[in-house]
Structure formats: structure tokens, C-alpha cells
C-alpha positions as a Markdown table, in Angstrom:
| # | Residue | x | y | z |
|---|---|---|---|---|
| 1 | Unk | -11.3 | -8.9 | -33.1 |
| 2 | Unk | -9.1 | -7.5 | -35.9 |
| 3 | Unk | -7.6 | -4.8 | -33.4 |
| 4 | Unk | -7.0 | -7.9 | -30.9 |
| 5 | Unk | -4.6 | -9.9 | -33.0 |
| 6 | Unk | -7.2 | -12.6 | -34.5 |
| 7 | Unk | -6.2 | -13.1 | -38.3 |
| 8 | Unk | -9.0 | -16.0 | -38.7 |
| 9 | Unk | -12.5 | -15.4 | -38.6 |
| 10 | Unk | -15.3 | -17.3 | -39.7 |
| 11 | Unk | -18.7 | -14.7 | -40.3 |
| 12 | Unk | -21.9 | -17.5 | -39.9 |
| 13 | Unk | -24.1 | -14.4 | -40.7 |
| 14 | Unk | -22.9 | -11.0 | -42.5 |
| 15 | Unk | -25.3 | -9.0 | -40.7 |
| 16 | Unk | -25.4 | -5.2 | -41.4 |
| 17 | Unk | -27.8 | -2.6 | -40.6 |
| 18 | Unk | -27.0 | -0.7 | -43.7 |
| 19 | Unk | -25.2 | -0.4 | -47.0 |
| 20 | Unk | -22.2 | 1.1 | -45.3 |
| 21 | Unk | -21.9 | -1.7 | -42.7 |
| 22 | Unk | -22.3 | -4.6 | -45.1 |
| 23 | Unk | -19.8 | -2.7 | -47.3 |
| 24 | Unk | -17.3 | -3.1 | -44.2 |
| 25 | Unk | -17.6 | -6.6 | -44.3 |
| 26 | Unk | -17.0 | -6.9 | -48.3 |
| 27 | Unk | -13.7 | -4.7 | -47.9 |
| 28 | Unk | -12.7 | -7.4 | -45.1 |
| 29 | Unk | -13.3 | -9.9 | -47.4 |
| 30 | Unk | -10.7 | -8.8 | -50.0 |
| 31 | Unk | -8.1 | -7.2 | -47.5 |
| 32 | Unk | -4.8 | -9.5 | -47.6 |
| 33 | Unk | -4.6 | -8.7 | -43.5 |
| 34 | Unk | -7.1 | -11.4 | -42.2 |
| 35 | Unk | -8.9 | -14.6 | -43.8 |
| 36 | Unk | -12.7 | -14.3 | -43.3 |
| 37 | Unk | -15.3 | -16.2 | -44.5 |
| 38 | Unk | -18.8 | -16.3 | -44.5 |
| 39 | Unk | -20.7 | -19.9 | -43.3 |
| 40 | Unk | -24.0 | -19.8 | -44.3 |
| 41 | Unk | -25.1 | -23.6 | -43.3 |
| 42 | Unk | -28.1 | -23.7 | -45.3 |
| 43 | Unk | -26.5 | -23.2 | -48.7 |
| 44 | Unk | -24.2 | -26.3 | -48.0 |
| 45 | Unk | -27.2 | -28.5 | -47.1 |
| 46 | Unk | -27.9 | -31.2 | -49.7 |
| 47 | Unk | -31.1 | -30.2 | -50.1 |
| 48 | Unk | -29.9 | -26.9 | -51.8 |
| 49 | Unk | -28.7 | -29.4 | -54.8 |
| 50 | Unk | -32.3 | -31.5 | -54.9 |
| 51 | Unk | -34.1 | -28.2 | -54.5 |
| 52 | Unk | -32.0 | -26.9 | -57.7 |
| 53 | Unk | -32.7 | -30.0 | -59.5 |
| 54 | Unk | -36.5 | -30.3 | -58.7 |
| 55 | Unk | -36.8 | -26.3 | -60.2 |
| 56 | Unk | -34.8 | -27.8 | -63.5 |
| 57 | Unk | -37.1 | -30.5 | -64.3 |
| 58 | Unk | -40.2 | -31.4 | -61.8 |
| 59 | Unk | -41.4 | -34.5 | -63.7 |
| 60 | Unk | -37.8 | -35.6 | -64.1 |
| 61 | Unk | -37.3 | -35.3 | -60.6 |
| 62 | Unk | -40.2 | -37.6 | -59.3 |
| 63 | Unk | -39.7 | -40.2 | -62.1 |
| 64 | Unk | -36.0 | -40.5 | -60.8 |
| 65 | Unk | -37.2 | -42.1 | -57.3 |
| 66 | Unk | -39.4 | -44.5 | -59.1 |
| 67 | Unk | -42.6 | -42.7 | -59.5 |
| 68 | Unk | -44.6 | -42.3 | -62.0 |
| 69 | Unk | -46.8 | -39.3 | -63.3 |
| 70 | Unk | -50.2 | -39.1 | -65.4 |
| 71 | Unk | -48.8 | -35.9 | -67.1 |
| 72 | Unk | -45.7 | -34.1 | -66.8 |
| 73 | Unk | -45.4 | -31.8 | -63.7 |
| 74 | Unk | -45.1 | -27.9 | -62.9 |
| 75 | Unk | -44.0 | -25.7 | -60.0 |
| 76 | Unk | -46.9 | -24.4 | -58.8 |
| 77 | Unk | -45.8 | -22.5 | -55.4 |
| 78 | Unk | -43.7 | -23.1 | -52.5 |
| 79 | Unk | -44.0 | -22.4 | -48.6 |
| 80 | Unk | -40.9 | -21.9 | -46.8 |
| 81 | Unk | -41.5 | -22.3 | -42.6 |
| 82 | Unk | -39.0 | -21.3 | -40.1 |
| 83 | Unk | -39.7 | -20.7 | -36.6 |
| 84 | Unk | -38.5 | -21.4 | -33.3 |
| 85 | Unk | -40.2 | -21.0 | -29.9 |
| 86 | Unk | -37.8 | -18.0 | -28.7 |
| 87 | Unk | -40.2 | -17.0 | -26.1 |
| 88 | Unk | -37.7 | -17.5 | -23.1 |
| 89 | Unk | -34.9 | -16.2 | -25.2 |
| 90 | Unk | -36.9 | -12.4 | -25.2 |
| 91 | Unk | -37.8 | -12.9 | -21.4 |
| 92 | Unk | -34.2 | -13.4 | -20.4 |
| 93 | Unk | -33.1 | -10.5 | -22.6 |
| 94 | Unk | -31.1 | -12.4 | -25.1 |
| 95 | Unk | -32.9 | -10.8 | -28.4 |
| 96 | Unk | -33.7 | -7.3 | -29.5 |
| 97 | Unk | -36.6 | -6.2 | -31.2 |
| 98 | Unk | -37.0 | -7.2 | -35.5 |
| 99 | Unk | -35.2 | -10.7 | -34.7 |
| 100 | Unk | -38.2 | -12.4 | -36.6 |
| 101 | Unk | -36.5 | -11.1 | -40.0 |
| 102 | Unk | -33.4 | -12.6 | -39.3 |
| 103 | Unk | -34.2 | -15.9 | -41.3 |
| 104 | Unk | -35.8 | -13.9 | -44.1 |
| 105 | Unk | -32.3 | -13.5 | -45.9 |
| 106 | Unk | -31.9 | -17.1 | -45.3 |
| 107 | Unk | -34.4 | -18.1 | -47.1 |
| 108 | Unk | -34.9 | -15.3 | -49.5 |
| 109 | Unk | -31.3 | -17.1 | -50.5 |
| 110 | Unk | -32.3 | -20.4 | -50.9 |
| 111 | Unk | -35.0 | -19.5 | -53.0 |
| 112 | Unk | -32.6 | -17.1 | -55.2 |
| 113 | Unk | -30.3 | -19.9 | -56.2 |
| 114 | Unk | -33.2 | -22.2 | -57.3 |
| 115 | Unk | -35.5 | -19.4 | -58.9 |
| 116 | Unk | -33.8 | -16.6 | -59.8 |
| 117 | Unk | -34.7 | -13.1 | -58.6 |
| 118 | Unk | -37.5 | -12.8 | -56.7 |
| 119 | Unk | -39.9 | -9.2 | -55.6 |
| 120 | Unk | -42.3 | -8.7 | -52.6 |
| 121 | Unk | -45.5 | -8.8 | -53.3 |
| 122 | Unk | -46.8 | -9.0 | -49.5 |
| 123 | Unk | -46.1 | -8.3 | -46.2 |
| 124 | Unk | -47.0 | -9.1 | -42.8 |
| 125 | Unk | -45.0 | -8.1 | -39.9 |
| 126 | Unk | -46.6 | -8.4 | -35.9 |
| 127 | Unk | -45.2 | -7.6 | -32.7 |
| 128 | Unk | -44.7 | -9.4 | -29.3 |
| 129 | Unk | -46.6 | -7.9 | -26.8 |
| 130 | Unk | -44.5 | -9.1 | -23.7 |
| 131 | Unk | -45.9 | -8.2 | -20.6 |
| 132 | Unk | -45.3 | -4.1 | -20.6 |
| 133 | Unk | -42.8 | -4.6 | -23.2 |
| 134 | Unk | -43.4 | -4.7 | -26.9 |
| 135 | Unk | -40.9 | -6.4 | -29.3 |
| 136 | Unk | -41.2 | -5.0 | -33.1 |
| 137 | Unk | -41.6 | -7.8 | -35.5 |
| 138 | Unk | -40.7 | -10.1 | -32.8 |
| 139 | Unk | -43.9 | -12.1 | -32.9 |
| 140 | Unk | -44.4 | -13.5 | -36.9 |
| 141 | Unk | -44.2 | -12.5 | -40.3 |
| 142 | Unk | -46.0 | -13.7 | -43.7 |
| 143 | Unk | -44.2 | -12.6 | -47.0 |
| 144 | Unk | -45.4 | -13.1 | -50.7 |
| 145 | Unk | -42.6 | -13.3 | -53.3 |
| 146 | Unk | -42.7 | -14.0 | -57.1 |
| 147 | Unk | -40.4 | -14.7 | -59.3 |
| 148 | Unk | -39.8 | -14.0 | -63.0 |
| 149 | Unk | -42.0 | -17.2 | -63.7 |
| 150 | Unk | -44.9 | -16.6 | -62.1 |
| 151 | Unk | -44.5 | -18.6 | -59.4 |
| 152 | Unk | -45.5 | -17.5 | -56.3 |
| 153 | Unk | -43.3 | -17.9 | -53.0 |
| 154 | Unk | -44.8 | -17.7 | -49.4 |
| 155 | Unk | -42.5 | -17.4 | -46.4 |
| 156 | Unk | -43.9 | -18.2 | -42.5 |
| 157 | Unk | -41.5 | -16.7 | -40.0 |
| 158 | Unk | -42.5 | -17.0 | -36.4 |
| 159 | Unk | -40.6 | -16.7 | -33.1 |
| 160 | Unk | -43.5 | -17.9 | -30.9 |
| 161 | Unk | -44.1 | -21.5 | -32.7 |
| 162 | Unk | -42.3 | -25.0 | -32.5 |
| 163 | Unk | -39.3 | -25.3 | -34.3 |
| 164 | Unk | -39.3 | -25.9 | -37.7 |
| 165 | Unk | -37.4 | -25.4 | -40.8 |
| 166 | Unk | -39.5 | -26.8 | -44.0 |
| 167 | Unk | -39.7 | -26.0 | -47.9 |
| 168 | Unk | -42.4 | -27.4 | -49.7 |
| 169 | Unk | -42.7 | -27.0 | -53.1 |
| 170 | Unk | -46.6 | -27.5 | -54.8 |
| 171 | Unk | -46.4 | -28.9 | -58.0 |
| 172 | Unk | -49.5 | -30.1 | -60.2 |
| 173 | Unk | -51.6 | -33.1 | -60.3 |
| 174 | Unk | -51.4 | -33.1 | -56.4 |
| 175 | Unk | -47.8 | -34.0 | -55.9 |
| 176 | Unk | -45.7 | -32.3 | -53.6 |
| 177 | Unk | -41.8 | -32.0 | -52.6 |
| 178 | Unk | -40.9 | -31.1 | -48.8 |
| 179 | Unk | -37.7 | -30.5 | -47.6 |
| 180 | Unk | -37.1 | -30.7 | -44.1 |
| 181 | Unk | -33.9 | -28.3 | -43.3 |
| 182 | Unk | -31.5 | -29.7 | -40.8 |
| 183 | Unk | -32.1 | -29.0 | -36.9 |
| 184 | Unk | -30.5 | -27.4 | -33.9 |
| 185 | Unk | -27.1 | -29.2 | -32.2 |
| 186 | Unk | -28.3 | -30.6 | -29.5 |
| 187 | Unk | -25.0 | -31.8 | -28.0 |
| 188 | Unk | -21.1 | -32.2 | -29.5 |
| 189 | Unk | -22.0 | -35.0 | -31.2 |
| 190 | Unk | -25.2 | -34.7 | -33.0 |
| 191 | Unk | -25.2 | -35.9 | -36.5 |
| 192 | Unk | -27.5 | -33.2 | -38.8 |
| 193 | Unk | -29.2 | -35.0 | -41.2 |
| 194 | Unk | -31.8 | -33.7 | -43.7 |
| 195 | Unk | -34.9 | -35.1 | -45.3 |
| 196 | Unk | -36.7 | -35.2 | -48.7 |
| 197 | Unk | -40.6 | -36.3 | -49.0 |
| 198 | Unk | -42.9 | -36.5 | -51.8 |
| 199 | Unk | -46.3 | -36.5 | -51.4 |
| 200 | Unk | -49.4 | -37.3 | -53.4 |
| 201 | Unk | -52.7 | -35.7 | -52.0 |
| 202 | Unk | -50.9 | -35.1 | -48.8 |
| 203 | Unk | -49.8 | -38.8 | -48.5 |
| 204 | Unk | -46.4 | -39.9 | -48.3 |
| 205 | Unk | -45.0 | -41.8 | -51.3 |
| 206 | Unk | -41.4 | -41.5 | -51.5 |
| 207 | Unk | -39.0 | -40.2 | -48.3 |
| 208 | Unk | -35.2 | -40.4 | -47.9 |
| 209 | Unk | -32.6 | -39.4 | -45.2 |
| 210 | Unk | -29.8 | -37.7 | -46.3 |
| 211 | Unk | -26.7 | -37.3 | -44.1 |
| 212 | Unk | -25.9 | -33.5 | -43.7 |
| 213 | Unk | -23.7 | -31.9 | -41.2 |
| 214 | Unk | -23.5 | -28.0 | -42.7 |
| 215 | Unk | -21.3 | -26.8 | -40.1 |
| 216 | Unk | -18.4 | -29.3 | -40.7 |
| 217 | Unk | -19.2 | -29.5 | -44.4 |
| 218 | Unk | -19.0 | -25.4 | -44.6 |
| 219 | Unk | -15.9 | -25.5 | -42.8 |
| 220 | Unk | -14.1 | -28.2 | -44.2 |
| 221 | Unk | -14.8 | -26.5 | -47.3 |
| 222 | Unk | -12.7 | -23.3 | -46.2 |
| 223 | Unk | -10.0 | -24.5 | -44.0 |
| 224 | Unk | -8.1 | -27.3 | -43.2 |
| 225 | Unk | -8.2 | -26.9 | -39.5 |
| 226 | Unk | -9.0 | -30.6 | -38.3 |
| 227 | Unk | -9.9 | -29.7 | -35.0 |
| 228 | Unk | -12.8 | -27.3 | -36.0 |
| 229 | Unk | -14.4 | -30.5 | -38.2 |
| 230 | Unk | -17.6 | -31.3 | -36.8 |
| 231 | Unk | -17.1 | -29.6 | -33.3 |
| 232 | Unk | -18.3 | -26.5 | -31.5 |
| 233 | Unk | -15.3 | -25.8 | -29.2 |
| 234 | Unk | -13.0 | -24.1 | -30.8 |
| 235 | Unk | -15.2 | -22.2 | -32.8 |
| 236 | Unk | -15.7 | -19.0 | -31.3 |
| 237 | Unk | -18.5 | -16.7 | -31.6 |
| 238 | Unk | -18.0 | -12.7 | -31.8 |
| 239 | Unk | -19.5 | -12.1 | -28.2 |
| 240 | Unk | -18.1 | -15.0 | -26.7 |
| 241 | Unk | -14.5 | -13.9 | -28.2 |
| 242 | Unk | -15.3 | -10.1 | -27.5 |
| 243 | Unk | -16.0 | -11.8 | -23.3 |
| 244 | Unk | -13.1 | -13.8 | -23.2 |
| 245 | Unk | -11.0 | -10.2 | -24.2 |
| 246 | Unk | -12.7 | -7.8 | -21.8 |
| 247 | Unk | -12.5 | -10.6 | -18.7 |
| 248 | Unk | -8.5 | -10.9 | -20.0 |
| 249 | Unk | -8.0 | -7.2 | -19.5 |
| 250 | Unk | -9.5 | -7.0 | -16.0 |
């Protein structure tokens, strides 16, 4: 793209196979010959900021919608879920092998900015068994992390289940907190919004809708192109770009 002319680009995921690679993308990011940036839509959710504030004070956090609690309250796990049925996606030939570990560093982020550093304490990883064709790590994946606390952090990636994209965070006395991620675009004009639910022995006591379009709030917070604001068309991914270039030299 660089070699092409384009002096703008926004990265939505710095993927890198390797050290070397991701180290590319760091020297790009310092280099006065291009503006890049990285969008990484679920750090500029609003839930990041309740998610942060439930980890600072638990009890606090409940009593602030209203609620109140016998004793005060403690983190006692959390369950992230993301998956999407990307069944037809591997039939047509649209994903490679290990795709199921894409979301891990999304997550694994999210849970860094609330709880600090985090290690792997277990790991499940299965393949897709596709007709003749078998997709490494395609199929699932279940991963234990801890943090410096204690608390223990379980992460359900699947490509073969509905969509989903869920935090719940276990506290004591039976309460929970779920955050419910924002979806897929589903047209030019969807509204993302995000949603917040706390629960007492599974039942619903408190739930609120908060507003949240990541995309336009990740780029308004780079640029000040107006026309990118809350629309796909203009926005151009790598492959789409790298077609447009190769069909202009033909």
C-alpha cells in the first residue's frame, strides 16, 4: 500500500506471525512517511470503562445502580465468550487454518487493562474436520488465565457456534456482571450499541443500554475525516485496496 502512494492507513488488527513482523508494524508506526493507526474497536467500547470500574470496586459498583448488598463483594472469575458460526466462511475458502485464536488477543486485551498481567494456565485447542479437509484450531478453544490476584479467567472461543461476544464477571454472594460486546454491522446504518446486566442467582436485577458505535468512535478519535464517521465506504480494507490496484494495472 506504502509502495502504491497511500500515506493513510488505518491497521483494525496488527496481525503478525512473528516478532519480526509485528516489529514492521511498530517501525511504521513511528516513521514520519505515512500516518497509521491501529483500531481496535473493543478497547473503545464503553464497556471497557464499566469493566475497569467494576475490577476497582465490585460492591461500589452494584450499589451505584441502586442495589444493595448483604456484604461487600469480590471478583470471583470471569468467562469471556466469543464465537461466530464461520462454518460457510471455511467451505467457501475465505479462512485459513488457526483462525479460532484470532479473538484470543482481543480478549486477552480487555482483560489486561482491567486486571493486569495475566499467565496461561490451560489450554484447549480442536480442529475442524471438514469433509476431507482438516482446519487446525479451526473448531474451538478453552483457555485458563490467572492473574496476579488469584482470580481465575476462562476464555470460550468457537467458530462453529452462534454469535456471541459476552464478559461475565462472577462475583460473591451470587451476583454477577455481564457485558454483552457490541455486534456485527449489519447494513450502513446500524447503530452498535452495548449492554450491561447484573444478575442475582442468575436473575436479572439491573440492565442498561448503552449507545456504542466503536468504529466511528475509534476513528473519530484519530482523524478528522468526516466522511469516514460512522460509514463503511470509504474505509478500505488491505485486500480490497490490494484488488482495486492489481485490477488498475491490468
Amino acid at each position: 500500500m506504502i509502495d502504491h502512494g497511500v500515506r493513510r492507513v488505518i491497521l483494525e488488527k496488527p496481525l503478525a506471525a512473528n516478532r519480526r513482523e509485528l516489529s514492521i508494524v511498530s517501525d511504521l508506526m513511528r516513521s514520519s512517511e505515512i500516518e497509521l493507526y491501529i483500531q481496535e474497536q473493543y478497547l473503545y467500547s464503553r464497556l471497557l470503562e464499566e469493566l475497569v470500574a467494576l475490577v476497582a470496586d465490585p460492591d461500589a459498583y452494584v450499589r451505584r445502580r441502586g442495589l444493595s448488598t448483604p456484604v461487600p463483594l469480590r471478583i470471583e472469575e470471569t468467562h469471556t465468550v466469543f464465537s461466530k458460526d464461520r462454518i460457510d466462511d471455511a467451505i467457501l475458502g475465505r479462512h485459513t487454518a488457526n483462525i479460532c485464536l484470532l479473538e484470543l488477543p482481543h480478549v486477552l486485551t480487555i482483560l489486561h487493562h482491567a486486571f493486569g498481567s495475566l499467565s496461561c494456565k490451560r489450554a484447549t485447542i480442536t480442529d475442524l474436520h471438514l469433509r476431507s479437509t482438516i482446519l487446525s484450531s479451526y473448531r474451538n478453544a478453552s483457555i485458563v488465565m490467572a492473574d496476579g490476584g488469584g482470580v481465575r479467567h476462562r476464555i470460550t472461543l468457537s467458530n462453529v457456534d452462534r454469535y456471541r461476544r459476552l464478559l461475565k464477571v462472577r462475583l460473591s454472594e451470587g451476583y454477577a456482571v455481564e457485558l454483552h460486546f457490541p455486534g456485527m454491522l449489519r447494513h450502513r446504518n446500524t447503530v452498535f450499541s452495548s449492554q450491561v446486566t447484573i444478575l442475582r442467582n442468575d436473575e436479572a436485577i439491573d440492565q442498561r443500554i448503552l449507545p456504542d458505535d466503536h468504529l466511528a468512535t475509534a476513528v473519530a478519535s484519530y482523524l478528522d475525516w468526516d466522511d469516514l464517521r460512522g460509514t463503511y465506504e470509504n474505509c478500505y480494507e488491505p485486500s480490497r485496496l490490494v484488488v482495486e490496484i492489481v485490477e488498475g494495472q491490468t
